[in-house]
Short mmCIF file of C-alpha atoms in Angstrom, two decimals:
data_model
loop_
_atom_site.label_atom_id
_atom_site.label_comp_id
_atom_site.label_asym_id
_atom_site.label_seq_id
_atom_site.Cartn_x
_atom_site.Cartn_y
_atom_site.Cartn_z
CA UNK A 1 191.12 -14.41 284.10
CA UNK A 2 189.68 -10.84 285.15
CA UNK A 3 186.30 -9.52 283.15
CA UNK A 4 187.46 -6.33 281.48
CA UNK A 5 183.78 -5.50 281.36
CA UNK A 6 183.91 -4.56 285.16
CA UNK A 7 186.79 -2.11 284.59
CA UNK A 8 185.80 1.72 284.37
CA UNK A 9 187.68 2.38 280.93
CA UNK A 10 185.77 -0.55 279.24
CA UNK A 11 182.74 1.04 280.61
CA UNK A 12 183.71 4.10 279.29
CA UNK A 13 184.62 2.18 275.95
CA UNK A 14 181.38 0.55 275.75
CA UNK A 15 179.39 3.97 276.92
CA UNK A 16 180.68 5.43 274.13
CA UNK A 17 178.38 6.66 271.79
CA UNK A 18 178.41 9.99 269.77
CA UNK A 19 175.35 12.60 270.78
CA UNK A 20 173.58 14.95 268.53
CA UNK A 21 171.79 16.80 271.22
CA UNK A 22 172.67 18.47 273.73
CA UNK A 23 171.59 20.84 277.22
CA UNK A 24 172.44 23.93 277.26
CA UNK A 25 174.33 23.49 280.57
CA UNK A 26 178.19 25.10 280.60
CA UNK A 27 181.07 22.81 280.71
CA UNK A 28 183.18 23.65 283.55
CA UNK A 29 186.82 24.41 282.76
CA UNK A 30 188.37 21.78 285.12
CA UNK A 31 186.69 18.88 283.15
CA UNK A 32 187.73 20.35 279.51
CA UNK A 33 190.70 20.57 281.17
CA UNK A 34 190.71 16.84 282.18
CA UNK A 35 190.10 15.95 278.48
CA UNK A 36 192.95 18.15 277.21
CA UNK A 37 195.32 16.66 280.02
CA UNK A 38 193.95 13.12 278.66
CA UNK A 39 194.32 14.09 274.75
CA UNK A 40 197.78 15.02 275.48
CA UNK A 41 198.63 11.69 276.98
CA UNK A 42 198.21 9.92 273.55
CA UNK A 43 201.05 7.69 271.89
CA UNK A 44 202.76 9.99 268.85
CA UNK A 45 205.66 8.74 266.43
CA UNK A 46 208.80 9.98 267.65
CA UNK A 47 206.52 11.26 270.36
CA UNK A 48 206.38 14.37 267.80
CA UNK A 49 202.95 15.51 270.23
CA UNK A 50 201.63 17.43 266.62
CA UNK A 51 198.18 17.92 268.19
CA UNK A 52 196.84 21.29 268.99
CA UNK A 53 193.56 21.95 270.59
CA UNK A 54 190.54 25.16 270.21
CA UNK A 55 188.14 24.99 272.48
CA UNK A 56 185.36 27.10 271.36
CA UNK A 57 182.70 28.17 273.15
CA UNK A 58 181.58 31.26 271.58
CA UNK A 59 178.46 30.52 270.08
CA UNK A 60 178.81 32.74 266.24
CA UNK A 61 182.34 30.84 265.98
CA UNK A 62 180.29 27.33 266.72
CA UNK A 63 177.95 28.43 264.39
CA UNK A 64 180.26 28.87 261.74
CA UNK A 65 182.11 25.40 261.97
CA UNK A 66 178.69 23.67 262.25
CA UNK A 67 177.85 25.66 258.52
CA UNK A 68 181.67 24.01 257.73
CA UNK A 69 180.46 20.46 258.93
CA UNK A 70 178.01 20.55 256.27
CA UNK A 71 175.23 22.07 258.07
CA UNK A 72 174.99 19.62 261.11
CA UNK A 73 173.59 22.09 263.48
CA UNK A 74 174.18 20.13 267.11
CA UNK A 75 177.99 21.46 266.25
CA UNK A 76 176.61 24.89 267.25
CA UNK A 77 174.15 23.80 269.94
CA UNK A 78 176.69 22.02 271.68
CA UNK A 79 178.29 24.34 274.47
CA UNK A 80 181.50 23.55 273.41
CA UNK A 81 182.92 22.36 270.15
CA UNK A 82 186.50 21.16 270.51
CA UNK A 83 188.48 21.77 267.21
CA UNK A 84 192.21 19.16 266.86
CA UNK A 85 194.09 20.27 264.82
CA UNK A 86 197.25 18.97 263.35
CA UNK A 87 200.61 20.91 263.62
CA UNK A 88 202.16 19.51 260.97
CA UNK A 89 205.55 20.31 260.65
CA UNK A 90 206.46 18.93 263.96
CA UNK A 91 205.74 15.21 261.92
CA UNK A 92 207.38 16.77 258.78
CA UNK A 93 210.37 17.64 260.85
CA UNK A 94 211.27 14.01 261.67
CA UNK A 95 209.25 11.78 258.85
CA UNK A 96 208.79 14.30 255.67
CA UNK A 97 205.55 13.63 254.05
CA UNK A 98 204.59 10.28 255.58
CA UNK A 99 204.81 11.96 258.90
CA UNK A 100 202.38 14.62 256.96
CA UNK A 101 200.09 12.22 255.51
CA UNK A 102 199.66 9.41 257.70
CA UNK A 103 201.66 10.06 261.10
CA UNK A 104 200.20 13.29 262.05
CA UNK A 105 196.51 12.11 261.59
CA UNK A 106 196.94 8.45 263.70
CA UNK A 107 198.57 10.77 266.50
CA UNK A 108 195.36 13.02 266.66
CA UNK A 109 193.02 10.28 266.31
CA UNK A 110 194.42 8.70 269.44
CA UNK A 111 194.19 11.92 271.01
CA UNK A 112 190.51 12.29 269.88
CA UNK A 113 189.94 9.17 271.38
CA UNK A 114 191.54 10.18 274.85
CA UNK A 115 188.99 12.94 275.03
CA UNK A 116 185.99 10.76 273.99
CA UNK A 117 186.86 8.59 276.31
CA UNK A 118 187.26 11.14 279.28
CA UNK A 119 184.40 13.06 278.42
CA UNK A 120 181.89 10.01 279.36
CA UNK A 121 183.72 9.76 282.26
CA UNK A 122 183.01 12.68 283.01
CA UNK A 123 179.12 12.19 281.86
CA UNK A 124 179.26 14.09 278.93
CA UNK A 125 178.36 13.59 275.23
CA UNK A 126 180.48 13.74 272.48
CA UNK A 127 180.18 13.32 268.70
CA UNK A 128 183.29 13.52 266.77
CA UNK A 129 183.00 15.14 263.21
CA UNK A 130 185.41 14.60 260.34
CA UNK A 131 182.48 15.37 257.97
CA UNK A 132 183.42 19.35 257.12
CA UNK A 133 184.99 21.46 254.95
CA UNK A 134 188.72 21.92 255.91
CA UNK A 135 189.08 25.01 254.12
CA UNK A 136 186.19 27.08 255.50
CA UNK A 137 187.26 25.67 258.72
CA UNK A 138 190.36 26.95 258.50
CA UNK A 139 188.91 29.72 257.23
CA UNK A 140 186.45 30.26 260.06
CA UNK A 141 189.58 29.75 262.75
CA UNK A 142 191.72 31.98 260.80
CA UNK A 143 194.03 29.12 260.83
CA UNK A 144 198.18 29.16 259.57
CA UNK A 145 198.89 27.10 256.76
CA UNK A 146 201.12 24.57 259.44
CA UNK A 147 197.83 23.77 261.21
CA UNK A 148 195.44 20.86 259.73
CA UNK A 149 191.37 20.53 261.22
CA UNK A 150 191.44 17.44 261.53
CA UNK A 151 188.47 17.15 264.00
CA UNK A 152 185.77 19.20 265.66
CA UNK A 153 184.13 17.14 268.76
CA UNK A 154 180.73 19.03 269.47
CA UNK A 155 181.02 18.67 274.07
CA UNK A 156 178.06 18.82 276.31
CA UNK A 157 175.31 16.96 278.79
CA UNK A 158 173.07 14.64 276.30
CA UNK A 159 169.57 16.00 276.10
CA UNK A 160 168.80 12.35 275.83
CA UNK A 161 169.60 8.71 275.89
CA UNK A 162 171.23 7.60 272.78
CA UNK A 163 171.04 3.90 271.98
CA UNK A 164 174.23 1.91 271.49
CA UNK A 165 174.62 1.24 267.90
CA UNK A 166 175.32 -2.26 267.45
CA UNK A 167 179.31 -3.27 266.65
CA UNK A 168 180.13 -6.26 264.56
CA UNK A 169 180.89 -9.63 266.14
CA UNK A 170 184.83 -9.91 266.57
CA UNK A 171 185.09 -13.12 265.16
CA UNK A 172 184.03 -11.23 261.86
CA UNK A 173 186.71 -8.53 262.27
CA UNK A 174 189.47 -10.75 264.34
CA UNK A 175 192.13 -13.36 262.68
CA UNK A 176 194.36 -14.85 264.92
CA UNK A 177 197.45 -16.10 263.41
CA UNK A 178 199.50 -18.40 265.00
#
C-alpha cells in the first residue's frame, strides 16, 4: 500500500492552513487563473456549476468587504480577495429550494476548496471567510438578488509562517461500519 503522505495533493491538504497576513506582492493573473480553472472543476448536483467568482483587487472595494467580514482587516491587506458567490437559480431550476438551501452551498464549498488547495500549490496563503455580513456584501458588490456571497478568500504570499493547527485524531471522528 502507497503513503498518500508523499503525494503532492496531500501535501497540499496537509499545507493547508488559513493566513491572516500577507506581502504586499501582486498575484499574477495566470495563477488566479489556475485557481479559477481548479474551482470550476468541482463536483455540482446535476452538475448545475452555480458558482460564480469576483476577483477583487481594488483595494477601497477590499476595504469594504473586510468592514462586511466584521472588521477583519487582512481581507483588505490581502492583494486579492476572491468573493464565490452562489447563482442560485441554476440549483432552483432543477431542485427548488433544497437545491437553494443546501445544494448550491456544498457545490461552492467544494469549489472553495479547489482554490485553497491550488493556491498552496501555488505558494500562496489563503484564509477563507464565511464570517460577514451578506447583505452589506452584497451591498458593497452591487450584487442581483440571484447571486448569494457565500465566501470571500483573502489571496496572497504569507508574511509569515503560520503553525498547523492541530486536527482531531480520526479514530475520534471515523466509524467504520461493516
Amino acid at each position: 500500500m502507497t503513503n498518500a503522505d508523499n503525494f503532492p495533493l496531500a501535501q497540499a491538504i496537509a499545507g493547508r492552513v488559513s493566513v491572516r497576513q500577507f506581502k504586499p506582492a501582486p498575484i499574477p493573473e495566470e495563477h488566479l487563473r489556475a485557481m479559477l480553472s481548479a474551482a470550476v472543476q468541482a463536483p455540482s448536483a446535476g452538475n448545475r456549476q452555480p458558482w460564480r467568482f469576483l476577483v477583487v483587487r481594488h483595494a477601497d472595494l477590499r476595504q469594504r468587504l473586510a468592514q462586511a467580514a466584521h472588521g477583519q482587516s487582512f481581507v483588505a491587506a490581502a492583494p486579492v480577495a476572491i468573493v464565490v458567490l452562489a447563482d442560485l437559480p441554476r440549483t432552483e431550476s432543477r431542485y427548488g429550494s433544497r437545491g437553494t438551501s443546501l445544494y448550491a452551498l456544498q457545490d461552492t464549498a467544494a469549489a472553495i476548496q479547489n482554490i485553497l488547495l491550488t493556491a498552496v500549490s501555488l505558494g500562496y496563503g489563503t484564509c477563507w471567510v464565511g464570517a460577514f455580513a451578506e447583505d452589506q456584501a452584497t451591498a458593497a458588490l452591487d450584487l442581483p438578488p440571484a447571486l448569494r456571497p457565500v465566501a470571500i478568500i483573502a489571496v496572497g504570499v504569507p508574511a509569515g509562517a503560520p503553525r498547523p493547527r492541530e486536527r482531531r485524531p480520526l479514530e475520534e471522528v471515523v466509524e467504520f461500519r461493516d
